[in-house]
PDB file of C-alpha atoms and ligand atoms in Angstrom:
ATOM      1  CA  MET R   1      60.971  80.573 104.334  1.00 39.00           C
ATOM      2  CA  ALA R   2      63.928  82.601 105.397  1.00 40.00           C
ATOM      3  CA  HIS R   3      64.065  84.952 108.321  1.00 40.00           C
ATOM      4  CA  SER R   4      62.766  82.086 110.689  1.00 38.00           C
ATOM      5  CA  HIS R   5      63.934  84.146 113.598  1.00 38.00           C
ATOM      6  CA  GLN R   6      60.786  86.013 113.195  1.00 37.00           C
ATOM      7  CA  VAL R   7      58.612  83.064 113.841  1.00 37.00           C
ATOM      8  CA  GLY R   8      56.474  83.352 116.859  1.00 37.00           C
ATOM      9  CA  ARG R   9      57.271  86.994 117.521  1.00 38.00           C
ATOM     10  CA  GLU R  10      54.095  88.696 118.611  1.00 41.00           C
ATOM     11  CA  SER R  11      53.018  91.749 116.725  1.00 41.00           C
ATOM     12  CA  PRO R  12      52.644  94.931 118.808  1.00 42.00           C
ATOM     13  CA  ARG R  13      49.229  95.140 120.463  1.00 40.00           C
ATOM     14  CA  LEU R  14      46.790  97.859 119.603  1.00 39.00           C
ATOM     15  CA  ASN R  15      47.545  99.453 123.057  1.00 44.00           C
ATOM     16  CA  GLY R  16      51.311  99.412 122.411  1.00 43.00           C
ATOM     17  CA  LEU R  17      51.301 103.067 121.687  1.00 46.00           C
ATOM     18  CA  GLU R  18      54.926 103.705 122.700  1.00 51.00           C
ATOM     19  CA  ASN R  19      55.984 102.204 119.306  1.00 62.00           C
ATOM     20  CA  VAL R  20      53.812 103.345 116.486  1.00 73.00           C
ATOM     21  CA  PRO R  21      55.739 102.405 113.454  1.00 77.00           C
ATOM     22  CA  ARG R  22      55.765 103.835 110.099  1.00 81.00           C
ATOM     23  CA  PRO R  23      54.365 102.348 107.901  1.00 91.00           C
ATOM     24  CA  PHE R  24      51.575 101.006 109.963  1.00 93.00           C
ATOM     25  CA  LEU R  25      50.851  97.706 108.370  1.00 96.00           C
ATOM     26  CA  ILE R  26      47.275  96.249 108.503  1.00 96.00           C
ATOM     27  CA  GLY R  27      46.439  92.688 107.445  1.00 98.00           C
ATOM     28  CA  VAL R  28      42.891  92.084 106.302  1.00 98.00           C
ATOM     29  CA  ALA R  29      41.945  88.256 105.896  1.00 98.00           C
ATOM     30  CA  GLY R  30      38.579  86.549 105.354  1.00 98.00           C
ATOM     31  CA  GLY R  31      36.917  84.174 102.902  1.00 98.00           C
ATOM     32  CA  THR R  32      36.571  84.742  99.270  1.00 97.00           C
ATOM     33  CA  ALA R  33      34.130  87.582  98.418  1.00 97.00           C
ATOM     34  CA  SER R  34      33.795  88.395 102.175  1.00 97.00           C
ATOM     35  CA  GLY R  35      34.405  91.958 101.213  1.00 96.00           C
ATOM     36  CA  LYS R  36      38.151  92.463 102.129  1.00 97.00           C
ATOM     37  CA  THR R  37      38.673  94.775  99.230  1.00 95.00           C
ATOM     38  CA  SER R  38      35.723  96.815 100.115  1.00 95.00           C
ATOM     39  CA  VAL R  39      36.572  97.182 103.641  1.00 96.00           C
ATOM     40  CA  CYS R  40      40.160  98.264 102.896  1.00 94.00           C
ATOM     41  CA  ALA R  41      38.620 100.706 100.350  1.00 93.00           C
ATOM     42  CA  LYS R  42      36.420 102.145 103.047  1.00 94.00           C
ATOM     43  CA  ILE R  43      39.270 102.346 105.592  1.00 93.00           C
ATOM     44  CA  MET R  44      41.466 104.099 102.998  1.00 90.00           C
ATOM     45  CA  GLU R  45      38.737 106.443 101.935  1.00 89.00           C
ATOM     46  CA  GLN R  46      38.105 107.377 105.482  1.00 90.00           C
ATOM     47  CA  LEU R  47      41.802 107.709 106.443  1.00 86.00           C
ATOM     48  CA  GLY R  48      42.258 110.012 103.594  1.00 78.00           C
ATOM     49  CA  GLN R  49      40.486 112.693 105.669  1.00 55.00           C
ATOM     50  CA  ALA R  50      42.509 112.111 108.755  1.00 51.00           C
ATOM     51  CA  ALA R  51      43.760 114.935 110.739  1.00 52.00           C
ATOM     52  CA  VAL R  52      47.253 114.051 109.411  1.00 53.00           C
ATOM     53  CA  GLU R  53      49.456 116.667 107.984  1.00 57.00           C
ATOM     54  CA  SER R  54      48.795 116.608 104.170  1.00 54.00           C
ATOM     55  CA  ARG R  55      52.323 115.668 103.018  1.00 57.00           C
ATOM     56  CA  SER R  56      52.251 112.610 105.052  1.00 58.00           C
ATOM     57  CA  ARG R  57      48.779 111.596 104.236  1.00 58.00           C
ATOM     58  CA  GLN R  58      49.154 108.294 102.213  1.00 82.00           C
ATOM     59  CA  VAL R  59      47.415 105.000 102.540  1.00 88.00           C
ATOM     60  CA  CYS R  60      47.672 102.184 100.117  1.00 90.00           C
ATOM     61  CA  ILE R  61      46.149  98.780  99.447  1.00 93.00           C
ATOM     62  CA  ILE R  62      47.894  95.696  98.272  1.00 95.00           C
ATOM     63  CA  SER R  63      46.022  92.475  97.388  1.00 96.00           C
ATOM     64  CA  GLN R  64      47.563  89.151  98.056  1.00 97.00           C
ATOM     65  CA  ASP R  65      46.293  88.075  94.871  1.00 95.00           C
ATOM     66  CA  ALA R  66      49.078  89.948  93.231  1.00 96.00           C
ATOM     67  CA  PHE R  67      51.566  87.282  94.610  1.00 97.00           C
ATOM     68  CA  TYR R  68      49.917  84.326  92.923  1.00 96.00           C
ATOM     69  CA  ARG R  69      53.067  82.335  91.613  1.00 95.00           C
ATOM     70  CA  ASN R  70      53.593  81.608  87.864  1.00 92.00           C
ATOM     71  CA  LEU R  71      52.216  78.193  87.097  1.00 95.00           C
ATOM     72  CA  ASN R  72      54.074  75.444  85.013  1.00 95.00           C
ATOM     73  CA  PRO R  73      52.347  74.309  81.685  1.00 96.00           C
ATOM     74  CA  GLU R  74      50.683  71.285  83.423  1.00 97.00           C
ATOM     75  CA  GLU R  75      49.289  73.421  86.375  1.00 97.00           C
ATOM     76  CA  HIS R  76      48.142  76.155  83.851  1.00 95.00           C
ATOM     77  CA  GLN R  77      46.226  73.337  81.964  1.00 95.00           C
ATOM     78  CA  ARG R  78      44.566  72.432  85.335  1.00 94.00           C
ATOM     79  CA  ALA R  79      43.858  76.008  85.954  1.00 92.00           C
ATOM     80  CA  ILE R  80      41.930  76.423  82.749  1.00 89.00           C
ATOM     81  CA  ARG R  81      39.964  73.348  83.501  1.00 87.00           C
ATOM     82  CA  GLY R  82      39.076  74.712  86.963  1.00 86.00           C
ATOM     83  CA  ASN R  83      41.036  72.023  88.737  1.00 91.00           C
ATOM     84  CA  PHE R  84      44.029  74.016  90.150  1.00 95.00           C
ATOM     85  CA  ASN R  85      43.727  74.944  93.792  1.00 97.00           C
ATOM     86  CA  PHE R  86      44.218  78.605  94.045  1.00 97.00           C
ATOM     87  CA  ASP R  87      42.924  78.686  97.560  1.00 97.00           C
ATOM     88  CA  HIS R  88      45.832  76.634  98.829  1.00 98.00           C
ATOM     89  CA  PRO R  89      48.936  78.290 100.390  1.00 98.00           C
ATOM     90  CA  ASP R  90      51.046  76.578  97.888  1.00 98.00           C
ATOM     91  CA  ALA R  91      49.633  78.848  95.115  1.00 98.00           C
ATOM     92  CA  PHE R  92      51.393  81.779  96.357  1.00 97.00           C
ATOM     93  CA  ASP R  93      54.908  83.090  95.690  1.00 96.00           C
ATOM     94  CA  THR R  94      55.258  83.543  99.586  1.00 96.00           C
ATOM     95  CA  ASN R  95      58.880  84.391  99.410  1.00 96.00           C
ATOM     96  CA  LEU R  96      58.271  87.260  97.164  1.00 96.00           C
ATOM     97  CA  MET R  97      55.155  88.409  99.057  1.00 97.00           C
ATOM     98  CA  TYR R  98      57.248  88.423 102.372  1.00 97.00           C
ATOM     99  CA  LYS R  99      60.310  90.046 100.767  1.00 97.00           C
ATOM    100  CA  THR R 100      58.126  92.828  99.293  1.00 97.00           C
ATOM    101  CA  MET R 101      56.451  93.256 102.815  1.00 97.00           C
ATOM    102  CA  GLN R 102      59.791  93.559 104.369  1.00 97.00           C
ATOM    103  CA  ASP R 103      60.989  96.205 101.919  1.00 97.00           C
ATOM    104  CA  ILE R 104      57.690  98.188 102.509  1.00 96.00           C
ATOM    105  CA  ALA R 105      58.331  97.981 106.301  1.00 96.00           C
ATOM    106  CA  ALA R 106      61.838  99.472 105.601  1.00 96.00           C
ATOM    107  CA  ASN R 107      60.165 102.321 103.543  1.00 92.00           C
ATOM    108  CA  LYS R 108      61.430 101.247 100.300  1.00 94.00           C
ATOM    109  CA  THR R 109      59.795 101.787  97.072  1.00 93.00           C
ATOM    110  CA  VAL R 110      58.603  98.373  95.725  1.00 95.00           C
ATOM    111  CA  GLU R 111      56.953  96.969  92.620  1.00 93.00           C
ATOM    112  CA  ILE R 112      53.830  94.904  93.029  1.00 94.00           C
ATOM    113  CA  PRO R 113      53.143  92.484  90.270  1.00 93.00           C
ATOM    114  CA  THR R 114      49.746  92.637  88.522  1.00 92.00           C
ATOM    115  CA  TYR R 115      47.867  89.416  88.161  1.00 91.00           C
ATOM    116  CA  ASP R 116      45.359  88.445  85.646  1.00 89.00           C
ATOM    117  CA  TYR R 117      42.389  86.133  86.850  1.00 86.00           C
ATOM    118  CA  VAL R 118      41.303  85.440  83.238  1.00 86.00           C
ATOM    119  CA  THR R 119      44.621  84.134  82.006  1.00 89.00           C
ATOM    120  CA  HIS R 120      45.767  83.028  85.445  1.00 89.00           C
ATOM    121  CA  LYS R 121      49.116  84.723  84.794  1.00 89.00           C
ATOM    122  CA  ARG R 122      51.216  87.412  86.259  1.00 85.00           C
ATOM    123  CA  ALA R 123      50.644  90.431  83.892  1.00 79.00           C
ATOM    124  CA  CYS R 124      54.121  91.727  84.779  1.00 57.00           C
ATOM    125  CA  SER R 125      57.193  90.146  86.243  1.00 51.00           C
ATOM    126  CA  VAL R 126      58.813  91.762  89.192  1.00 52.00           C
ATOM    127  CA  GLN R 127      61.807  92.596  86.915  1.00 54.00           C
ATOM    128  CA  CYS R 128      59.794  94.204  84.028  1.00 52.00           C
ATOM    129  CA  ARG R 129      59.468  97.944  83.936  1.00 50.00           C
ATOM    130  CA  GLU R 130      56.182  98.054  81.862  1.00 50.00           C
ATOM    131  CA  ASP R 131      53.177  99.965  83.258  1.00 48.00           C
ATOM    132  CA  THR R 132      51.362  96.976  84.211  1.00 59.00           C
ATOM    133  CA  GLY R 133      53.123  96.399  87.498  1.00 71.00           C
ATOM    134  CA  GLN R 134      52.079  98.843  90.378  1.00 83.00           C
ATOM    135  CA  VAL R 135      54.914 100.857  92.031  1.00 90.00           C
ATOM    136  CA  LEU R 136      54.580 101.449  95.582  1.00 90.00           C
ATOM    137  CA  TYR R 137      56.247 104.465  97.231  1.00 89.00           C
ATOM    138  CA  PRO R 138      56.695 104.676 100.953  1.00 89.00           C
ATOM    139  CA  ALA R 139      53.348 105.166 102.720  1.00 89.00           C
ATOM    140  CA  ASP R 140      51.990 105.690 106.299  1.00 87.00           C
ATOM    141  CA  VAL R 141      49.536 103.138 106.322  1.00 91.00           C
ATOM    142  CA  VAL R 142      49.715  99.965 104.161  1.00 94.00           C
ATOM    143  CA  LEU R 143      46.798  97.468 104.009  1.00 95.00           C
ATOM    144  CA  LEU R 144      47.370  93.754 102.683  1.00 97.00           C
ATOM    145  CA  GLU R 145      44.292  92.020 102.045  1.00 98.00           C
ATOM    146  CA  GLY R 146      43.746  88.351 100.980  1.00 98.00           C
ATOM    147  CA  ILE R 147      42.397  84.924 102.075  1.00 98.00           C
ATOM    148  CA  LEU R 148      45.629  83.789 103.545  1.00 98.00           C
ATOM    149  CA  VAL R 149      47.463  86.768 104.939  1.00 98.00           C
ATOM    150  CA  PHE R 150      47.504  85.267 108.470  1.00 98.00           C
ATOM    151  CA  TYR R 151      48.391  81.860 107.276  1.00 98.00           C
ATOM    152  CA  PHE R 152      52.144  82.201 106.914  1.00 98.00           C
ATOM    153  CA  PRO R 153      53.535  83.126 110.370  1.00 97.00           C
ATOM    154  CA  GLU R 154      56.377  85.430 109.305  1.00 96.00           C
ATOM    155  CA  LEU R 155      54.053  87.482 107.290  1.00 97.00           C
ATOM    156  CA  ARG R 156      51.324  87.435 110.020  1.00 98.00           C
ATOM    157  CA  ASP R 157      53.885  88.713 112.624  1.00 97.00           C
ATOM    158  CA  MET R 158      54.672  91.739 110.644  1.00 97.00           C
ATOM    159  CA  PHE R 159      51.198  93.256 110.960  1.00 97.00           C
ATOM    160  CA  HIS R 160      50.434  96.068 113.418  1.00 95.00           C
ATOM    161  CA  MET R 161      46.699  95.416 113.264  1.00 96.00           C
ATOM    162  CA  LYS R 162      44.963  92.314 112.019  1.00 98.00           C
ATOM    163  CA  LEU R 163      41.391  92.319 110.818  1.00 98.00           C
ATOM    164  CA  PHE R 164      39.243  89.217 109.793  1.00 98.00           C
ATOM    165  CA  VAL R 165      36.178  89.987 107.605  1.00 98.00           C
ATOM    166  CA  ASP R 166      33.537  87.463 108.695  1.00 97.00           C
ATOM    167  CA  THR R 167      30.825  87.250 106.106  1.00 97.00           C
ATOM    168  CA  ASP R 168      28.055  84.671 105.842  1.00 96.00           C
ATOM    169  CA  PRO R 169      29.153  81.864 103.376  1.00 96.00           C
ATOM    170  CA  ASP R 170      25.914  82.003 101.278  1.00 96.00           C
ATOM    171  CA  THR R 171      26.468  85.729 100.877  1.00 96.00           C
ATOM    172  CA  ARG R 172      30.092  85.022  99.856  1.00 97.00           C
ATOM    173  CA  LEU R 173      29.072  82.327  97.407  1.00 97.00           C
ATOM    174  CA  SER R 174      26.433  84.406  95.693  1.00 97.00           C
ATOM    175  CA  ARG R 175      28.852  87.310  95.390  1.00 96.00           C
ATOM    176  CA  ARG R 176      31.540  85.070  94.152  1.00 96.00           C
ATOM    177  CA  VAL R 177      29.294  83.739  91.434  1.00 96.00           C
ATOM    178  CA  LEU R 178      28.424  87.176  90.163  1.00 95.00           C
ATOM    179  CA  ARG R 179      32.050  88.405  90.429  1.00 93.00           C
ATOM    180  CA  ASP R 180      33.604  85.483  88.698  1.00 92.00           C
ATOM    181  CA  ILE R 181      31.144  85.610  85.792  1.00 93.00           C
ATOM    182  CA  LYS R 182      31.349  89.413  85.304  1.00 91.00           C
ATOM    183  CA  GLU R 183      35.080  90.162  86.194  1.00 88.00           C
ATOM    184  CA  ARG R 184      36.843  86.882  85.817  1.00 81.00           C
ATOM    185  CA  GLY R 185      35.325  85.342  82.823  1.00 81.00           C
ATOM    186  CA  ARG R 186      33.963  82.046  84.220  1.00 84.00           C
ATOM    187  CA  ASP R 187      30.857  79.937  83.666  1.00 89.00           C
ATOM    188  CA  LEU R 188      28.358  79.092  86.306  1.00 94.00           C
ATOM    189  CA  GLU R 189      28.942  75.330  86.269  1.00 92.00           C
ATOM    190  CA  LYS R 190      32.749  75.730  86.652  1.00 90.00           C
ATOM    191  CA  ILE R 191      32.434  78.240  89.416  1.00 93.00           C
ATOM    192  CA  LEU R 192      30.078  76.106  91.535  1.00 95.00           C
ATOM    193  CA  HIS R 193      32.367  73.003  90.844  1.00 94.00           C
ATOM    194  CA  GLN R 194      35.477  74.763  91.768  1.00 94.00           C
ATOM    195  CA  TYR R 195      33.675  76.374  94.964  1.00 96.00           C
ATOM    196  CA  THR R 196      32.530  73.119  96.327  1.00 97.00           C
ATOM    197  CA  SER R 197      35.603  70.967  95.362  1.00 97.00           C
ATOM    198  CA  LEU R 198      38.437  73.521  96.085  1.00 97.00           C
ATOM    199  CA  VAL R 199      37.359  77.008  97.363  1.00 97.00           C
ATOM    200  CA  LYS R 200      35.213  75.903 100.409  1.00 98.00           C
ATOM    201  CA  PRO R 201      37.246  73.027 101.597  1.00 98.00           C
ATOM    202  CA  ALA R 202      40.553  75.366 101.519  1.00 98.00           C
ATOM    203  CA  PHE R 203      38.574  77.996 103.386  1.00 98.00           C
ATOM    204  CA  GLU R 204      37.800  75.707 106.224  1.00 98.00           C
ATOM    205  CA  GLU R 205      41.251  74.167 106.179  1.00 98.00           C
ATOM    206  CA  PHE R 206      43.566  77.218 105.757  1.00 98.00           C
ATOM    207  CA  CYS R 207      41.654  80.470 106.159  1.00 98.00           C
ATOM    208  CA  LEU R 208      39.078  79.955 108.842  1.00 98.00           C
ATOM    209  CA  PRO R 209      41.531  78.730 111.580  1.00 98.00           C
ATOM    210  CA  THR R 210      43.471  82.092 111.131  1.00 98.00           C
ATOM    211  CA  LYS R 211      40.491  83.932 112.441  1.00 98.00           C
ATOM    212  CA  LYS R 212      41.940  83.558 116.005  1.00 98.00           C
ATOM    213  CA  TYR R 213      44.848  85.734 115.132  1.00 98.00           C
ATOM    214  CA  ALA R 214      42.577  88.715 114.294  1.00 98.00           C
ATOM    215  CA  ASP R 215      42.700  91.657 116.704  1.00 97.00           C
ATOM    216  CA  VAL R 216      39.101  92.619 115.364  1.00 97.00           C
ATOM    217  CA  ILE R 217      36.602  90.406 113.552  1.00 97.00           C
ATOM    218  CA  ILE R 218      34.273  92.347 111.359  1.00 97.00           C
ATOM    219  CA  PRO R 219      30.871  90.661 110.915  1.00 97.00           C
ATOM    220  CA  ARG R 220      29.047  91.497 107.551  1.00 95.00           C
ATOM    221  CA  GLY R 221      32.124  93.006 105.910  1.00 92.00           C
ATOM    222  CA  ALA R 222      31.804  96.216 104.236  1.00 93.00           C
ATOM    223  CA  ASP R 223      28.263  96.724 105.364  1.00 94.00           C
ATOM    224  CA  ASN R 224      29.422  96.963 108.977  1.00 97.00           C
ATOM    225  CA  THR R 225      30.017 100.794 109.062  1.00 96.00           C
ATOM    226  CA  VAL R 226      30.186 100.907 112.843  1.00 97.00           C
ATOM    227  CA  ALA R 227      33.119  98.447 112.940  1.00 97.00           C
ATOM    228  CA  ILE R 228      34.799 100.344 110.181  1.00 97.00           C
ATOM    229  CA  ASP R 229      34.376 103.819 111.814  1.00 96.00           C
ATOM    230  CA  LEU R 230      35.753 102.434 115.062  1.00 96.00           C
ATOM    231  CA  ILE R 231      38.856 100.874 113.230  1.00 94.00           C
ATOM    232  CA  VAL R 232      39.419 104.159 111.395  1.00 93.00           C
ATOM    233  CA  GLN R 233      39.027 106.164 114.686  1.00 92.00           C
ATOM    234  CA  HIS R 234      41.603 103.954 116.261  1.00 88.00           C
ATOM    235  CA  ILE R 235      44.090 104.239 113.544  1.00 86.00           C
ATOM    236  CA  GLN R 236      43.699 108.106 113.446  1.00 84.00           C
ATOM    237  CA  GLU R 237      44.153 108.232 117.073  1.00 81.00           C
ATOM    238  CA  LEU R 238      47.306 106.147 116.908  1.00 78.00           C
ATOM    239  CA  MET R 239      48.657 108.391 114.303  1.00 73.00           C
ATOM    240  CA  ARG R 240      47.430 111.816 115.465  1.00 69.00           C
ATOM    241  CA  PRO R 241      50.229 114.413 116.146  1.00 63.00           C
ATOM    242  CA  ASN R 242      50.334 116.310 119.443  1.00 46.00           C
ATOM    243  CA  ARG R 243      48.871 113.491 121.292  1.00 46.00           C
ATOM    244  CA  GLN R 244      49.491 113.232 124.967  1.00 45.00           C
ATOM    245  CA  ASN R 245      51.643 110.129 124.615  1.00 42.00           C
ATOM    246  CA  ARG R 246      53.424 111.362 121.600  1.00 40.00           C
ATOM    247  CA  ARG R 247      56.622 111.971 123.525  1.00 38.00           C
ATOM    248  CA  ARG R 248      56.634 108.154 124.018  1.00 41.00           C
ATOM    249  CA  TYR R 249      56.987 107.538 120.397  1.00 39.00           C
ATOM    250  CA  ASN R 250      60.281 106.787 118.792  1.00 38.00           C
ATOM    251  CA  SER R 251      61.874 109.187 116.327  1.00 36.00           C
ATOM    252  CA  GLU R 252      60.935 106.980 113.286  1.00 38.00           C
ATOM    253  CA  SER R 253      57.266 106.833 114.129  1.00 40.00           C
ATOM    254  CA  LEU R 254      54.617 108.228 111.975  1.00 39.00           C
ATOM    255  CA  VAL R 255      53.520 110.906 114.273  1.00 38.00           C
ATOM    256  CA  GLY R 256      57.054 111.752 115.388  1.00 36.00           C
ATOM    257  CA  ARG R 257      58.184 113.166 112.056  1.00 36.00           C
ATOM    258  CA  PRO R 258      58.619 116.859 111.445  1.00 37.00           C
ATOM    259  CA  HIS R 259      55.635 118.475 110.183  1.00 34.00           C
TER     260      HIS R 259
HETATM  261  P1  UZR O   1      39.238  87.057  96.718  1.00 85.34           P
HETATM  262  N1  UZR O   1      41.293  82.950  91.771  1.00 85.34           N
HETATM  263  C1  UZR O   1      40.696  82.726  90.592  1.00 85.34           C
HETATM  264  O1  UZR O   1      39.434  82.628  90.589  1.00 85.34           O
HETATM  265  N2  UZR O   1      41.572  82.622  89.504  1.00 85.34           N
HETATM  266  C2  UZR O   1      42.906  82.796  89.607  1.00 85.34           C
HETATM  267  O2  UZR O   1      43.616  82.657  88.606  1.00 85.34           O
HETATM  268  C3  UZR O   1      43.475  83.011  90.891  1.00 85.34           C
HETATM  269  C4  UZR O   1      42.642  83.124  92.034  1.00 85.34           C
HETATM  270  C5  UZR O   1      40.471  82.987  93.023  1.00 85.34           C
HETATM  271  C6  UZR O   1      40.901  82.010  94.005  1.00 85.34           C
HETATM  272  C7  UZR O   1      40.370  82.429  95.467  1.00 85.34           C
HETATM  273  N3  UZR O   1      40.274  80.812  93.584  1.00 85.34           N
HETATM  274  O3  UZR O   1      39.200  81.868  95.922  1.00 85.34           O
HETATM  275  C8  UZR O   1      40.005  84.109  95.021  1.00 85.34           C
HETATM  276  N4  UZR O   1      39.817  80.081  92.933  1.00 85.34           N
HETATM  277  O4  UZR O   1      40.597  84.137  93.786  1.00 85.34           O
HETATM  278  C9  UZR O   1      40.671  84.957  96.108  1.00 85.34           C
HETATM  279  N5  UZR O   1      39.269  79.201  92.575  1.00 85.34           N
HETATM  280  O5  UZR O   1      40.220  86.187  95.765  1.00 85.34           O
HETATM  281  O6  UZR O   1      39.812  87.000  98.119  1.00 85.34           O
HETATM  282  O7  UZR O   1      39.118  88.382  96.020  1.00 85.34           O
HETATM  283  O8  UZR O   1      37.999  86.152  96.737  1.00 85.34           O
HETATM  284 MG1   MG O   2      39.394  90.593  96.642  1.00 85.34          MG
END
């Protein structure tokens, strides 16, 4: 991947208040159906009530699933049979994901592709101007959630806060079964085959080892209201105007903007 100069660069620690950037980038990783999306939704909901001046109150969530790459015909056939490994790092368009996150970090407006789990296809190419893609305007806080958001070093190093949602595997499998039947048009046999042959081994090989990069590990996912409250309070505290250490922030920081 390009921009290799970024490899190995430590992201700012939580107590690095002297440089609170805008947007504040939060990575949320964890196994399939661990509750990443729900944790992000709760953080977003609670930050909406932040004591931040209303014009600058903006939080958005991006899913790594939006960056699944387009498959060739042979891969697509395998996907239909449930034999394509969507839990492997190679399943993603990492360059597009990284480029998009860099643009977001530079406060540019970006287009996020829409992915369709039923057809295993991107519903909208990045170039297309149809309504299916999501246009993302510069925001104060951007959450990127996905199974492998801490796997790629260049991406991992961009986050100012890293969360790992750590939910019991049995709970995840049962949620996954229900969700795949209801929302992703799968049958039980295929789901279980895919889970044992691809999803679980890939989780253990690629996702679980990235837990060590997390700043905060959230047991039980979205049920853990105490952890979510603490994280939200911390983000609010970092971004609150008129804080004692505000003078230490640079002019581009979130709290340093005129209001
Ligand atoms: P979350 N996935 C699909 O089921 N179909 C696709 O076309 C693309 C991805 C699944 C993928 C992974 N695995 O486990 C999951 N499979 O989406 C990640 N098989 O999504 O983090 O919401 O569980
Ligand atoms: Mg999800």
